[in-house]
mmCIF file of C-alpha atoms in Angstrom:
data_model
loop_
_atom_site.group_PDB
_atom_site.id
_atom_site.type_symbol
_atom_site.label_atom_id
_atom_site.label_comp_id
_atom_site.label_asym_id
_atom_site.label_seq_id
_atom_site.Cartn_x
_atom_site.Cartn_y
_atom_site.Cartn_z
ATOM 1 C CA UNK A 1310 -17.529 -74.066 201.258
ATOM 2 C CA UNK A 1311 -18.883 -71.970 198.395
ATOM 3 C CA UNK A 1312 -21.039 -73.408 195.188
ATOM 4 C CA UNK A 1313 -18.042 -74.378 193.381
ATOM 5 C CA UNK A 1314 -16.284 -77.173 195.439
ATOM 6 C CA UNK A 1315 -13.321 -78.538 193.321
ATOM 7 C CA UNK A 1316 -14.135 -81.079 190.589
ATOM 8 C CA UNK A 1317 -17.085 -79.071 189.705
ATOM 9 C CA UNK A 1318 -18.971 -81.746 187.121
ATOM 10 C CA UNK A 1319 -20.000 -78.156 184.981
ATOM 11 C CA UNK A 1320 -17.274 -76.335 185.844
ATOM 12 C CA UNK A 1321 -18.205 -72.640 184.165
ATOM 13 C CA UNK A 1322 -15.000 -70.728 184.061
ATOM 14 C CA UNK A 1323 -13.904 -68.995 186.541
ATOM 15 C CA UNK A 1324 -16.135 -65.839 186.176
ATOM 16 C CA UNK A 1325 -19.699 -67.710 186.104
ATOM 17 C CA UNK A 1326 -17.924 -69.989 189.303
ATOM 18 C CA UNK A 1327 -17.079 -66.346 191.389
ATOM 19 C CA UNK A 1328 -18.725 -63.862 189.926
ATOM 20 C CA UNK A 1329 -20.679 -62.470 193.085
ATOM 21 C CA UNK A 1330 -16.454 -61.749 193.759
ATOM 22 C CA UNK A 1331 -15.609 -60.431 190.608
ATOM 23 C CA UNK A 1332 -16.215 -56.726 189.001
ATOM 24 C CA UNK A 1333 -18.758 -58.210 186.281
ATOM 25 C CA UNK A 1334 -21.824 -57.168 185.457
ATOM 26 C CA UNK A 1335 -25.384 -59.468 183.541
ATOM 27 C CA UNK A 1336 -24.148 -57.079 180.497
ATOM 28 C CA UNK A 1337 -20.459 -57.791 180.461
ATOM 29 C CA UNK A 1338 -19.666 -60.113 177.565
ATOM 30 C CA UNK A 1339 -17.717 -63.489 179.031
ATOM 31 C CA UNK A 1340 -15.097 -64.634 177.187
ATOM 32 C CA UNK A 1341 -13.885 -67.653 178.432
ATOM 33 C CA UNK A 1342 -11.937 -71.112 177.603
ATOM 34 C CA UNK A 1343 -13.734 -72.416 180.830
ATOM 35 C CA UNK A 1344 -10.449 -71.259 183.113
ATOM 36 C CA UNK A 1345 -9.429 -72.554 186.415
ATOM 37 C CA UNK A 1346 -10.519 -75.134 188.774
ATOM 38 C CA UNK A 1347 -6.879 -76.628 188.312
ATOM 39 C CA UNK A 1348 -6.451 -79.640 190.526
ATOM 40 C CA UNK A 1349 -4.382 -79.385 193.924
ATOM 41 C CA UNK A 1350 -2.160 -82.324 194.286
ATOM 42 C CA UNK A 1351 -0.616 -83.902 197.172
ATOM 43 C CA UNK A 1352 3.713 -84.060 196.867
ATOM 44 C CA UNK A 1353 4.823 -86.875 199.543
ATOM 45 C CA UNK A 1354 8.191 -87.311 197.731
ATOM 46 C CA UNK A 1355 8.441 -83.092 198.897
ATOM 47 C CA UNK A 1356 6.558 -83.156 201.817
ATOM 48 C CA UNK A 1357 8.801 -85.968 202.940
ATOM 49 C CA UNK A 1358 12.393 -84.374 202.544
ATOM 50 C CA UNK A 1359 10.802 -81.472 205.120
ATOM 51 C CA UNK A 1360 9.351 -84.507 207.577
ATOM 52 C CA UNK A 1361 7.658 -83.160 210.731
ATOM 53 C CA UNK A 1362 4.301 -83.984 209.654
ATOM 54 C CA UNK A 1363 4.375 -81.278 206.773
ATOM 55 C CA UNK A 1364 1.848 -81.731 204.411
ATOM 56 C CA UNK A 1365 2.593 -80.603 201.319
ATOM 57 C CA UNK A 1366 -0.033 -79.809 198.134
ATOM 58 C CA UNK A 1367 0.718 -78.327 194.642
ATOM 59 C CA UNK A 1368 -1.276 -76.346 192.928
ATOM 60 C CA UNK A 1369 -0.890 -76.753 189.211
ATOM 61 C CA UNK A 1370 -2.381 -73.951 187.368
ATOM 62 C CA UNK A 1371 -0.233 -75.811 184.288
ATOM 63 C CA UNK A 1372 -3.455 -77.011 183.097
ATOM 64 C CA UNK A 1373 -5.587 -74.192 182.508
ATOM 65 C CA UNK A 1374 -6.791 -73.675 178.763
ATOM 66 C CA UNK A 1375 -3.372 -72.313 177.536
ATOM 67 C CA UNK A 1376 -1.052 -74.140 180.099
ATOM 68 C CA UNK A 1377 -0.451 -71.467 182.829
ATOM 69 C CA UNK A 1378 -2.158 -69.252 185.720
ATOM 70 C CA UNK A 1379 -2.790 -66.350 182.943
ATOM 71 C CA UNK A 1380 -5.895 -67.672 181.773
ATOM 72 C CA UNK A 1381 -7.142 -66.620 184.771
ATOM 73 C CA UNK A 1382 -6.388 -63.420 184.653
ATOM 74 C CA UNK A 1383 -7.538 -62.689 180.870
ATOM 75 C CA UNK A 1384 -10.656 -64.132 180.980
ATOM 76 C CA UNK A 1385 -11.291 -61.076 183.209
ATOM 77 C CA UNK A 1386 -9.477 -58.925 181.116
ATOM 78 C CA UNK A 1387 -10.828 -59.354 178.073
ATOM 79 C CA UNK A 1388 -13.982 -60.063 178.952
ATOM 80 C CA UNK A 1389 -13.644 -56.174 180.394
ATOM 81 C CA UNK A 1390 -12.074 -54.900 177.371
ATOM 82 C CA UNK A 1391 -14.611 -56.420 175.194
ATOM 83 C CA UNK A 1392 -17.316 -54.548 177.546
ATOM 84 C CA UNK A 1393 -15.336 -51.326 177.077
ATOM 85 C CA UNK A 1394 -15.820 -51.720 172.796
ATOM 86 C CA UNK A 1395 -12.073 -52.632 172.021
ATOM 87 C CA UNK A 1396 -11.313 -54.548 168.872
ATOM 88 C CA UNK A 1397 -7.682 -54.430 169.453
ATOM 89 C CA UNK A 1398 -5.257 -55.506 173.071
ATOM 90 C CA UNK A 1399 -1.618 -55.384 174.023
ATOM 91 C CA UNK A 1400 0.869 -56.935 175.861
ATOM 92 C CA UNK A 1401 4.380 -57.226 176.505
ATOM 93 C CA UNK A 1402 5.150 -61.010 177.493
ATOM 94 C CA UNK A 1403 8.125 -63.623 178.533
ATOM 95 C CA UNK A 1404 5.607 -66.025 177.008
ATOM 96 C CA UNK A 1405 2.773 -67.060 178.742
ATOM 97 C CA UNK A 1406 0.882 -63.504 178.901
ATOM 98 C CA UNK A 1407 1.344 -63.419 174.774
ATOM 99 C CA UNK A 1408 0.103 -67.084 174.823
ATOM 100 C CA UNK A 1409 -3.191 -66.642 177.089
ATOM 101 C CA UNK A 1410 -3.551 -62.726 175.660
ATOM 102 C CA UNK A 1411 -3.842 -63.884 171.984
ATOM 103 C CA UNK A 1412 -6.078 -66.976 172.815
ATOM 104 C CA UNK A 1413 -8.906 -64.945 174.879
ATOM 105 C CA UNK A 1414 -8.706 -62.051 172.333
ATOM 106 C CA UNK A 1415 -9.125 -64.076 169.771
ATOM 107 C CA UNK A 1416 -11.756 -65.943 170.937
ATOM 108 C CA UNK A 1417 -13.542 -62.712 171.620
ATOM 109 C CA UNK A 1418 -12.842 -61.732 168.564
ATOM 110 C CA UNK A 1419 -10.393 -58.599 168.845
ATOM 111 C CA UNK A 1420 -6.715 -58.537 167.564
ATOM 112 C CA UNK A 1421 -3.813 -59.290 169.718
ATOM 113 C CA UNK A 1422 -0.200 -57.366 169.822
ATOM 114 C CA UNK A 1423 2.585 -59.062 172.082
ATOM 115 C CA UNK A 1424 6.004 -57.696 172.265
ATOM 116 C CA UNK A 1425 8.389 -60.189 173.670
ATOM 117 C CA UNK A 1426 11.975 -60.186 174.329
ATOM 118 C CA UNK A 1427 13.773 -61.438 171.003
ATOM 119 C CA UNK A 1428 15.894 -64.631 172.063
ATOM 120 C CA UNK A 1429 14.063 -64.862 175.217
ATOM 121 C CA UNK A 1430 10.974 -66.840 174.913
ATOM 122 C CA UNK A 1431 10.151 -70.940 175.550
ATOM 123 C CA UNK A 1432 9.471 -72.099 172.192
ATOM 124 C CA UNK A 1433 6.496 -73.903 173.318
ATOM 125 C CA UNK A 1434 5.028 -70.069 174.438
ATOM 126 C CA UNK A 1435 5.886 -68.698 171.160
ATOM 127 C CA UNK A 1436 4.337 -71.303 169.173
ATOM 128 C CA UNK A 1437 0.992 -70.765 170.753
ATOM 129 C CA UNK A 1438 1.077 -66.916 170.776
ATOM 130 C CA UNK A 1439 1.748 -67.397 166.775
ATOM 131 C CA UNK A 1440 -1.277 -70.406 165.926
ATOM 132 C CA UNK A 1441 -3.638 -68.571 168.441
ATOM 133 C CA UNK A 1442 -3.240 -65.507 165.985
ATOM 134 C CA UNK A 1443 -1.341 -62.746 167.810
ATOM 135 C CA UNK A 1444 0.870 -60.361 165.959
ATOM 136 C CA UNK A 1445 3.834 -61.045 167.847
ATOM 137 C CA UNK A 1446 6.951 -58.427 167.509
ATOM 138 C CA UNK A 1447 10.321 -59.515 169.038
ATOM 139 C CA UNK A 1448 12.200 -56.400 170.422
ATOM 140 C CA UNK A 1449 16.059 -56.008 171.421
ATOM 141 C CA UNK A 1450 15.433 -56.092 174.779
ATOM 142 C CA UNK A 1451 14.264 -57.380 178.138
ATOM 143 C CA UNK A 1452 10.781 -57.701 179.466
ATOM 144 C CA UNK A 1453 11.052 -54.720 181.345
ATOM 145 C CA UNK A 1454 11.772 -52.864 178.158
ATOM 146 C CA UNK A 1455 8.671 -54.644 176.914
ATOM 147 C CA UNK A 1456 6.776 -53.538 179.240
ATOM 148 C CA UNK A 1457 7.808 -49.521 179.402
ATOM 149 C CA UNK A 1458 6.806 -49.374 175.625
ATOM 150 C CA UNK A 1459 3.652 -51.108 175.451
ATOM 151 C CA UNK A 1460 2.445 -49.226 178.436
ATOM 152 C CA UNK A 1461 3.180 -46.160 176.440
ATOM 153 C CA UNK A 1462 1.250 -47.379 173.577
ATOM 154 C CA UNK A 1463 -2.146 -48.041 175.317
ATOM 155 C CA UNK A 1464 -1.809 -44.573 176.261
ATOM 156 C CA UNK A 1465 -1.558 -43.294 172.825
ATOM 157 C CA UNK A 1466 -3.259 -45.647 170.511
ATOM 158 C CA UNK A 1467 -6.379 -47.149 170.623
ATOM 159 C CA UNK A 1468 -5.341 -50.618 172.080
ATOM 160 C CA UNK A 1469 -6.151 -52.087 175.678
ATOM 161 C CA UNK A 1470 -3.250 -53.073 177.775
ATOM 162 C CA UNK A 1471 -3.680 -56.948 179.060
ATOM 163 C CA UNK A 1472 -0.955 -57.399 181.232
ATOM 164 C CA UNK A 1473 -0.922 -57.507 184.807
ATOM 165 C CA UNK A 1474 -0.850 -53.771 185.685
ATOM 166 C CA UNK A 1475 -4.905 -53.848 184.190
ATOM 167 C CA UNK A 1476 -6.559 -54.144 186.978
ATOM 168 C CA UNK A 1477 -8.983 -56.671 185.859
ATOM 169 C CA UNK A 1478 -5.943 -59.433 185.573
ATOM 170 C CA UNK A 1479 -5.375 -59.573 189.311
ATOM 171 C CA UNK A 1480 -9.093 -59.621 190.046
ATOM 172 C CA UNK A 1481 -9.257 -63.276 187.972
ATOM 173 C CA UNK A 1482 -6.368 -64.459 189.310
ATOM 174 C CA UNK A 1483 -7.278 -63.572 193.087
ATOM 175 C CA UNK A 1484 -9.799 -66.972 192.347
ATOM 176 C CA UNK A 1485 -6.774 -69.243 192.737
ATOM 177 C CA UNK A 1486 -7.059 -68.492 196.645
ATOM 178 C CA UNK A 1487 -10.796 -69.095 196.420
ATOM 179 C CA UNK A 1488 -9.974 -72.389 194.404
ATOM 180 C CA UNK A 1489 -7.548 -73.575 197.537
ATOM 181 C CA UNK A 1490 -9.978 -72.764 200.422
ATOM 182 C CA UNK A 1491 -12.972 -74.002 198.516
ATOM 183 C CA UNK A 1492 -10.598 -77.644 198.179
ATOM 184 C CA UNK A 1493 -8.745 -77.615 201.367
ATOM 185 C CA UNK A 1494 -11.599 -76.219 203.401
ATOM 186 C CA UNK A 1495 -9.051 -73.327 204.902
ATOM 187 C CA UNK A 1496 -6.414 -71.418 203.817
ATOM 188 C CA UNK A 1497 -2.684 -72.960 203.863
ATOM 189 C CA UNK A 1498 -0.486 -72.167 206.716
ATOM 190 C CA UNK A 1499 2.207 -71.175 203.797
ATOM 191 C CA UNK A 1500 1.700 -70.435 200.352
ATOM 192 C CA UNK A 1501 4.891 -70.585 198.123
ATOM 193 C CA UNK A 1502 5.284 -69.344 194.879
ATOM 194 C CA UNK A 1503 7.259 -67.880 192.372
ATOM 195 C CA UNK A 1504 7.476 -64.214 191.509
ATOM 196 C CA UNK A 1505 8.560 -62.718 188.135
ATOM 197 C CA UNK A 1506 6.426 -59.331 187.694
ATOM 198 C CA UNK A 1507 4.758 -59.963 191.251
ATOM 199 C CA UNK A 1508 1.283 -59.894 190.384
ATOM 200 C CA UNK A 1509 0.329 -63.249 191.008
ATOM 201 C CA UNK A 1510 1.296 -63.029 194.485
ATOM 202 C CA UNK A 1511 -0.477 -59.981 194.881
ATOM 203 C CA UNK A 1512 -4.010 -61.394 193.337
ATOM 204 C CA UNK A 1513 -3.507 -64.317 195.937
ATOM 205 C CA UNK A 1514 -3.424 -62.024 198.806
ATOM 206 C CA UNK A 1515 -6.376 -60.294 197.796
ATOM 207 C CA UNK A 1516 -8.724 -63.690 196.908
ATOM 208 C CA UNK A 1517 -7.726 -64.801 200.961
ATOM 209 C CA UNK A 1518 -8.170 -61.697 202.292
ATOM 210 C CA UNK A 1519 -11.856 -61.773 200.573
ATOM 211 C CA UNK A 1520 -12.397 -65.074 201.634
ATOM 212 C CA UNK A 1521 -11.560 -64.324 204.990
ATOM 213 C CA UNK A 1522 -13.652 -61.318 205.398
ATOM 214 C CA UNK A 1523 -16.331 -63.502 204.292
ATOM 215 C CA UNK A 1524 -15.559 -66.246 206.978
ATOM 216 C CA UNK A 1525 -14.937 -68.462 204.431
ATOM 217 C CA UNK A 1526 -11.490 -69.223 206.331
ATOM 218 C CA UNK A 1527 -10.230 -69.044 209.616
ATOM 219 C CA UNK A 1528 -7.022 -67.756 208.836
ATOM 220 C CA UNK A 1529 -4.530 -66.187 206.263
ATOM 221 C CA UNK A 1530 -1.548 -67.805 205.260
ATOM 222 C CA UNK A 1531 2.026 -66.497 205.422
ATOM 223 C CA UNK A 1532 3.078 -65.667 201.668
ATOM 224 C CA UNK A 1533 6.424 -66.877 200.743
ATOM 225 C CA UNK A 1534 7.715 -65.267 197.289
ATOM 226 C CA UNK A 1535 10.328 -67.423 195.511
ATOM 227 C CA UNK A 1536 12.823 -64.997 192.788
ATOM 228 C CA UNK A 1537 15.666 -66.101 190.393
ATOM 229 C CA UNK A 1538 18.577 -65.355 191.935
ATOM 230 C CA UNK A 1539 19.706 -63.705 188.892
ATOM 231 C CA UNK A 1540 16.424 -61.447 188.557
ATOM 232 C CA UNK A 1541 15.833 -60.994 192.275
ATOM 233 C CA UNK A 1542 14.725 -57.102 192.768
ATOM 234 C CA UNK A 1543 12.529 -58.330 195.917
ATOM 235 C CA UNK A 1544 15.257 -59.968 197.699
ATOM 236 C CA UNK A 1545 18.177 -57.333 196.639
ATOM 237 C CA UNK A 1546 15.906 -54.470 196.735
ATOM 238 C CA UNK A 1547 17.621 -53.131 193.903
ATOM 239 C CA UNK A 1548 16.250 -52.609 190.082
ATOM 240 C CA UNK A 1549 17.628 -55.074 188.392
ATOM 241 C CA UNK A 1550 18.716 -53.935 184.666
ATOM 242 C CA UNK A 1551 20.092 -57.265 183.252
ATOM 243 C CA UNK A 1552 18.190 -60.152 184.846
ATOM 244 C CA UNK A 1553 19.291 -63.508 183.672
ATOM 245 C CA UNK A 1554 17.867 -66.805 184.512
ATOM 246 C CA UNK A 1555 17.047 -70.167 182.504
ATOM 247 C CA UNK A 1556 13.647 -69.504 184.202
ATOM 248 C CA UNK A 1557 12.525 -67.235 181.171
ATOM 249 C CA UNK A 1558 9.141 -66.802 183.111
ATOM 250 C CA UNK A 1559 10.301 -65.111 185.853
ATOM 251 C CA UNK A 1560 13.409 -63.029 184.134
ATOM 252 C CA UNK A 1561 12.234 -60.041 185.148
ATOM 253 C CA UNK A 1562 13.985 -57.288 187.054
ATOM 254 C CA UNK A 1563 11.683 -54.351 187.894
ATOM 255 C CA UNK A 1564 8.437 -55.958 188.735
ATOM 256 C CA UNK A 1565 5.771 -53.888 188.117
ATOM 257 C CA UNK A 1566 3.276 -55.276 191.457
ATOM 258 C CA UNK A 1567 6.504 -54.432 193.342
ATOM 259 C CA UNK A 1568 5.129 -52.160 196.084
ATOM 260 C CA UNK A 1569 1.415 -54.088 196.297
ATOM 261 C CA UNK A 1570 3.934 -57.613 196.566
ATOM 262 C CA UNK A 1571 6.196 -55.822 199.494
ATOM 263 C CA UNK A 1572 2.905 -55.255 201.282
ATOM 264 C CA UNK A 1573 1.398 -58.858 200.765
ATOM 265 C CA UNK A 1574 4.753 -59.845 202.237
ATOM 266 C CA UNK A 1575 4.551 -57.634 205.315
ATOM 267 C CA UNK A 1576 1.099 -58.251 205.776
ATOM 268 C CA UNK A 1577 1.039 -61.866 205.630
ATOM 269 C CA UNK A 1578 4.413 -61.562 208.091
ATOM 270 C CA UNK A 1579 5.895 -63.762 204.859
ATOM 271 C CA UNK A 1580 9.715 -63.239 203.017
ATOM 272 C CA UNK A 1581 11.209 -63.272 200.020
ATOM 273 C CA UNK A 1582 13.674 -65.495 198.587
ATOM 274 C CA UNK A 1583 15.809 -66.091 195.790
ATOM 275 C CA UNK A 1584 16.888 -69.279 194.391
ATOM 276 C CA UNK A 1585 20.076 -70.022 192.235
ATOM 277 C CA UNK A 1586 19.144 -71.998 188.655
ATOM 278 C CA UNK A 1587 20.515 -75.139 189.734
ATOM 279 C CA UNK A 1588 18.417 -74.994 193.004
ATOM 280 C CA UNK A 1589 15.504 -74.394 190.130
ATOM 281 C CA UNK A 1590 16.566 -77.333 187.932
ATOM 282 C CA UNK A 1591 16.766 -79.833 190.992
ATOM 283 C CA UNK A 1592 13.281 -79.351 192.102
ATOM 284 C CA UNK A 1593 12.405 -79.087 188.474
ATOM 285 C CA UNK A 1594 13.389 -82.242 187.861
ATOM 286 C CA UNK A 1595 12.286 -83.775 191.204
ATOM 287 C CA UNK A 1596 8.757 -82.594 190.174
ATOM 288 C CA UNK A 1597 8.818 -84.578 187.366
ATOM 289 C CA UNK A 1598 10.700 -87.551 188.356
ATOM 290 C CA UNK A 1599 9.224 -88.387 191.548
ATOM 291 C CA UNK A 1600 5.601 -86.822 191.783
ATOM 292 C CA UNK A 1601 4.823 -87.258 187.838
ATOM 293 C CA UNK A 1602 4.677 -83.794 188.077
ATOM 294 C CA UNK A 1603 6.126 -81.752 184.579
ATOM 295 C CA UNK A 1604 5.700 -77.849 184.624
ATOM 296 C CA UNK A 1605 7.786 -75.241 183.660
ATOM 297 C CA UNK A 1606 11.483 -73.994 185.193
ATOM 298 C CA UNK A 1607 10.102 -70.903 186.774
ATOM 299 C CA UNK A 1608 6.996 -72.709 188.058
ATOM 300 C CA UNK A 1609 9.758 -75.022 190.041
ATOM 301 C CA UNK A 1610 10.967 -72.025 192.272
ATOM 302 C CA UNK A 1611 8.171 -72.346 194.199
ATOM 303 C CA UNK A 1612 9.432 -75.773 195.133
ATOM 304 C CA UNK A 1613 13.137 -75.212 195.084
ATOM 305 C CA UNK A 1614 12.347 -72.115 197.215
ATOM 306 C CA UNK A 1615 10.444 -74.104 200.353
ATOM 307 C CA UNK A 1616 13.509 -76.816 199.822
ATOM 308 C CA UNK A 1617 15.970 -74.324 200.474
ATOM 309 C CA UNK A 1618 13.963 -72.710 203.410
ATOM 310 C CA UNK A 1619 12.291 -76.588 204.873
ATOM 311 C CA UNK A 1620 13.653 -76.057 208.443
ATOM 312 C CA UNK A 1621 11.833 -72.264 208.684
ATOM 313 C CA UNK A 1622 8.238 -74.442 208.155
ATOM 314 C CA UNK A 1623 6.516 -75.002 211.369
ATOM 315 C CA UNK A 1624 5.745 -78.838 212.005
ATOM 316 C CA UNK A 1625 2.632 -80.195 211.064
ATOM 317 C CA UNK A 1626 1.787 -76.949 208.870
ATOM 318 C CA UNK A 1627 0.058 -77.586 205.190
ATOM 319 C CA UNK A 1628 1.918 -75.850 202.201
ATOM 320 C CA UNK A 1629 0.530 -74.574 199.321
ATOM 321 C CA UNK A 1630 3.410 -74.607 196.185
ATOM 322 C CA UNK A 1631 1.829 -73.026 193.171
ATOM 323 C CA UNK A 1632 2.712 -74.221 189.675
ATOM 324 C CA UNK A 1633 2.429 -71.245 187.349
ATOM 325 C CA UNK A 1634 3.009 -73.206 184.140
ATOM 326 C CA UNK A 1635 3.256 -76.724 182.230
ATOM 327 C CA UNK A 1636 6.233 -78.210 181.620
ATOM 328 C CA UNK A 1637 5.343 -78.457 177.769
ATOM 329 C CA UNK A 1638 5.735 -74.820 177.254
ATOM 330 C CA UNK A 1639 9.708 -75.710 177.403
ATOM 331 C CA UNK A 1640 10.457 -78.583 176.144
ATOM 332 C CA UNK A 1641 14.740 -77.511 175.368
ATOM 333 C CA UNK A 1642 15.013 -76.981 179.075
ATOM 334 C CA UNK A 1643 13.460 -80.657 179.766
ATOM 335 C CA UNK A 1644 15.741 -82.370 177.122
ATOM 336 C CA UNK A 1645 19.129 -80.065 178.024
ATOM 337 C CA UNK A 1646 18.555 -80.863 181.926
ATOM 338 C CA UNK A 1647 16.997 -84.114 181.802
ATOM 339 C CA UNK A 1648 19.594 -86.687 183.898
ATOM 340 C CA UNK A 1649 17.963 -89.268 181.924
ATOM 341 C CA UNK A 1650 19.382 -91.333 179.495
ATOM 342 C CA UNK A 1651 18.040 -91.224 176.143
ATOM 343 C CA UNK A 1652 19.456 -94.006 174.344
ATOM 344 C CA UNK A 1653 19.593 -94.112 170.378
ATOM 345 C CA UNK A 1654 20.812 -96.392 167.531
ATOM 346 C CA UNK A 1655 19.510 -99.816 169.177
ATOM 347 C CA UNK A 1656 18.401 -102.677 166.786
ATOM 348 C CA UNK A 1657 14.915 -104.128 166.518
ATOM 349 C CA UNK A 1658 15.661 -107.030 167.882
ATOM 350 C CA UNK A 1659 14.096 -108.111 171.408
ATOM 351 C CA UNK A 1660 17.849 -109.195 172.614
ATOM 352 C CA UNK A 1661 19.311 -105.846 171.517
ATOM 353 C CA UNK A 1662 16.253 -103.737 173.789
ATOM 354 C CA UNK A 1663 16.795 -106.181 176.686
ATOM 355 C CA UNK A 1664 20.734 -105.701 176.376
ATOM 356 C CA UNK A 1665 19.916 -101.754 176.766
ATOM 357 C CA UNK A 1666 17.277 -102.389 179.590
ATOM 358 C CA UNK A 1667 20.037 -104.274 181.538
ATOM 359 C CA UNK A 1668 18.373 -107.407 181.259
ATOM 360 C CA UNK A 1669 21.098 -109.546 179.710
ATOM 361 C CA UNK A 1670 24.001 -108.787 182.007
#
């Protein structure tokens, strides 16, 4: 167990908690919202539709400082950039990067440029990218589009690209890994979790791998990576130039960690998956409705993806789901999928509310 065991009373940030792991130096600037240590919670209502003693944990990253596992990532990144003299960063985003990108920039003072996907974005993401002060430009395209152009810019203007091909991104979000060994007192026997660009899987690889080197587990778990089935380049193996998915986190279809996420998978003897929306919207909603447990639709794959694949998970094993994001960030998916009634128009009377509780029948 390292100095930072879970419910940390002064928790730092996530640099200060692992910086002997991180590329950081006593003259680096931190910039940070005071990032991870995101609690891991136990699912029985999931854990018990698998059965033979599977014990299942997620970990929900929804409640870092801007509501998803980026913050983890930019603290890094901008701390870096801010070491390197920028005053100005870049990103292309489906809505959390912009979110987290324009938060820590602003907060270290240094303008913020997101290019999103017009049409494409939770509302919830948008808002925040907008109040946190980013310059936000909507292009007619996809992500991937995005992400070819703003690429090309930090090239040829003087702006730092944030997103996750910066090195300094993954090296944040490796601390996840550290986060579940430091709780659980090992590594997982199976980490699921979703994958849209395919860094985050990658940065999880790399935090066990340190960890383990370090004897700080006794083993590495197998890495299961979860896809839309309508933005599923991992599983097909095949670009793909029109993703579609109401999991706008993950609607991407030329990751750019692709290679680095093919060799966590191979390494870690793990697969990859795809799951269909409705498979998505299920666990979704079984999240919320029977673990009290709201985060985003992509953040759900993780789940839907170890429902679809239960009888593959070796009895008695502990699984690891991550939760990339907070439900909040998309609140039109909640209400347009919710199976819950919502019932309007009732009287302020005590016999009219009892009447629609089904107390008066």
């Amino acid at each position: 167990m390292g100095n930072t065991a879970s419910g940390h009373l002064n928790w730092p940030g996530l640099i200060e908690a692992y910086r002997s792991y991180l590329p950081v130096s006593d003259s680096t600037p931190v910039v940070t919202l005071q990032e991870g240590n995101t609690p891991l919670i136990p699912a029985p209502a999931i854990a018990k539709r698998i059965g033979r003693g599977v014990r299942v944990l997620v970990k929900y990253d929804g409640l870092n400082p801007t509501g998803s596992f980026k913050d983890r990532g930019m603290t890094m990144a901008i701390s870096k950039a801010k070491e390197a003299g920028a005053k100005a960063v870049i990103c292309a985003s489906t809505g959390n990067t912009s979110a987290s990108a324009a938060a820590y920039a602003r907060r270290g003072g240094m303008r913020a440029f997101v290019l999103i996907p017009d049409g494409y974005v939770a509302l919830g993401k948008l808002a925040q990218a907008l109040l946190y002060g980013a310059e936000v430009l909507a292009i007619q395209g996809n992500f991937d589009q995005a992400l070819g152009i703003v690429r090309e810019m930090a090239s040829n203007y003087p702006v730092t690209l944030v997103n996750s091909v910066n090195p300094y991104r993954l090296e944040g979000q490796k601390t996840a890994a550290f986060e579940l060994v430091d709780s659980l007192g090992d590594a997982p026997d199976w980490l699921c979790i979703p994958v849209g660009n395919a860094g985050n899987i990658t940065a999880y690889w790399m935090g066990f791998c340190q960890y383990h080197q370090d004897r700080k587990c006794d083993r590495l778990p197998v890495m299961m990576g979860f896809q839309a089935a309508g933005a599923s380049p991992l599983v097909t193996g095949e670009v793909v130039t029109h993703p579609e998915t109401i999991a706008t986190a993950i609607r991407i279809g030329n990751p750019a960690s692709w290679e680095k996420a093919i060799a966590v998978q191979q390494a870690s003897q793990g697969k990859f998956n795809s799951v269909t929306d409705a498979e998505i919207l299920e666990a979704y909603r079984l999240l919320a409705s029977e673990e009290g447990i709201f985060c985003e639709p992509a953040s759900a794959a993780s789940v839907a993806g170890l429902l679809k694949v239960k009888d593959q998970v070796p009895t008695g094993a502990t699984v690891v789901c991550v939760l990339t994001g907070n439900g909040l960030k998309d609140p039109d998916t909640a209400i347009q999928h919710s199976n819950n009634q919502f019932k309007q128009g009732i009287e302020p009377t005590i016999s009219a509310v009892a009447t629609a509780m089904g107390l008066n029948e």
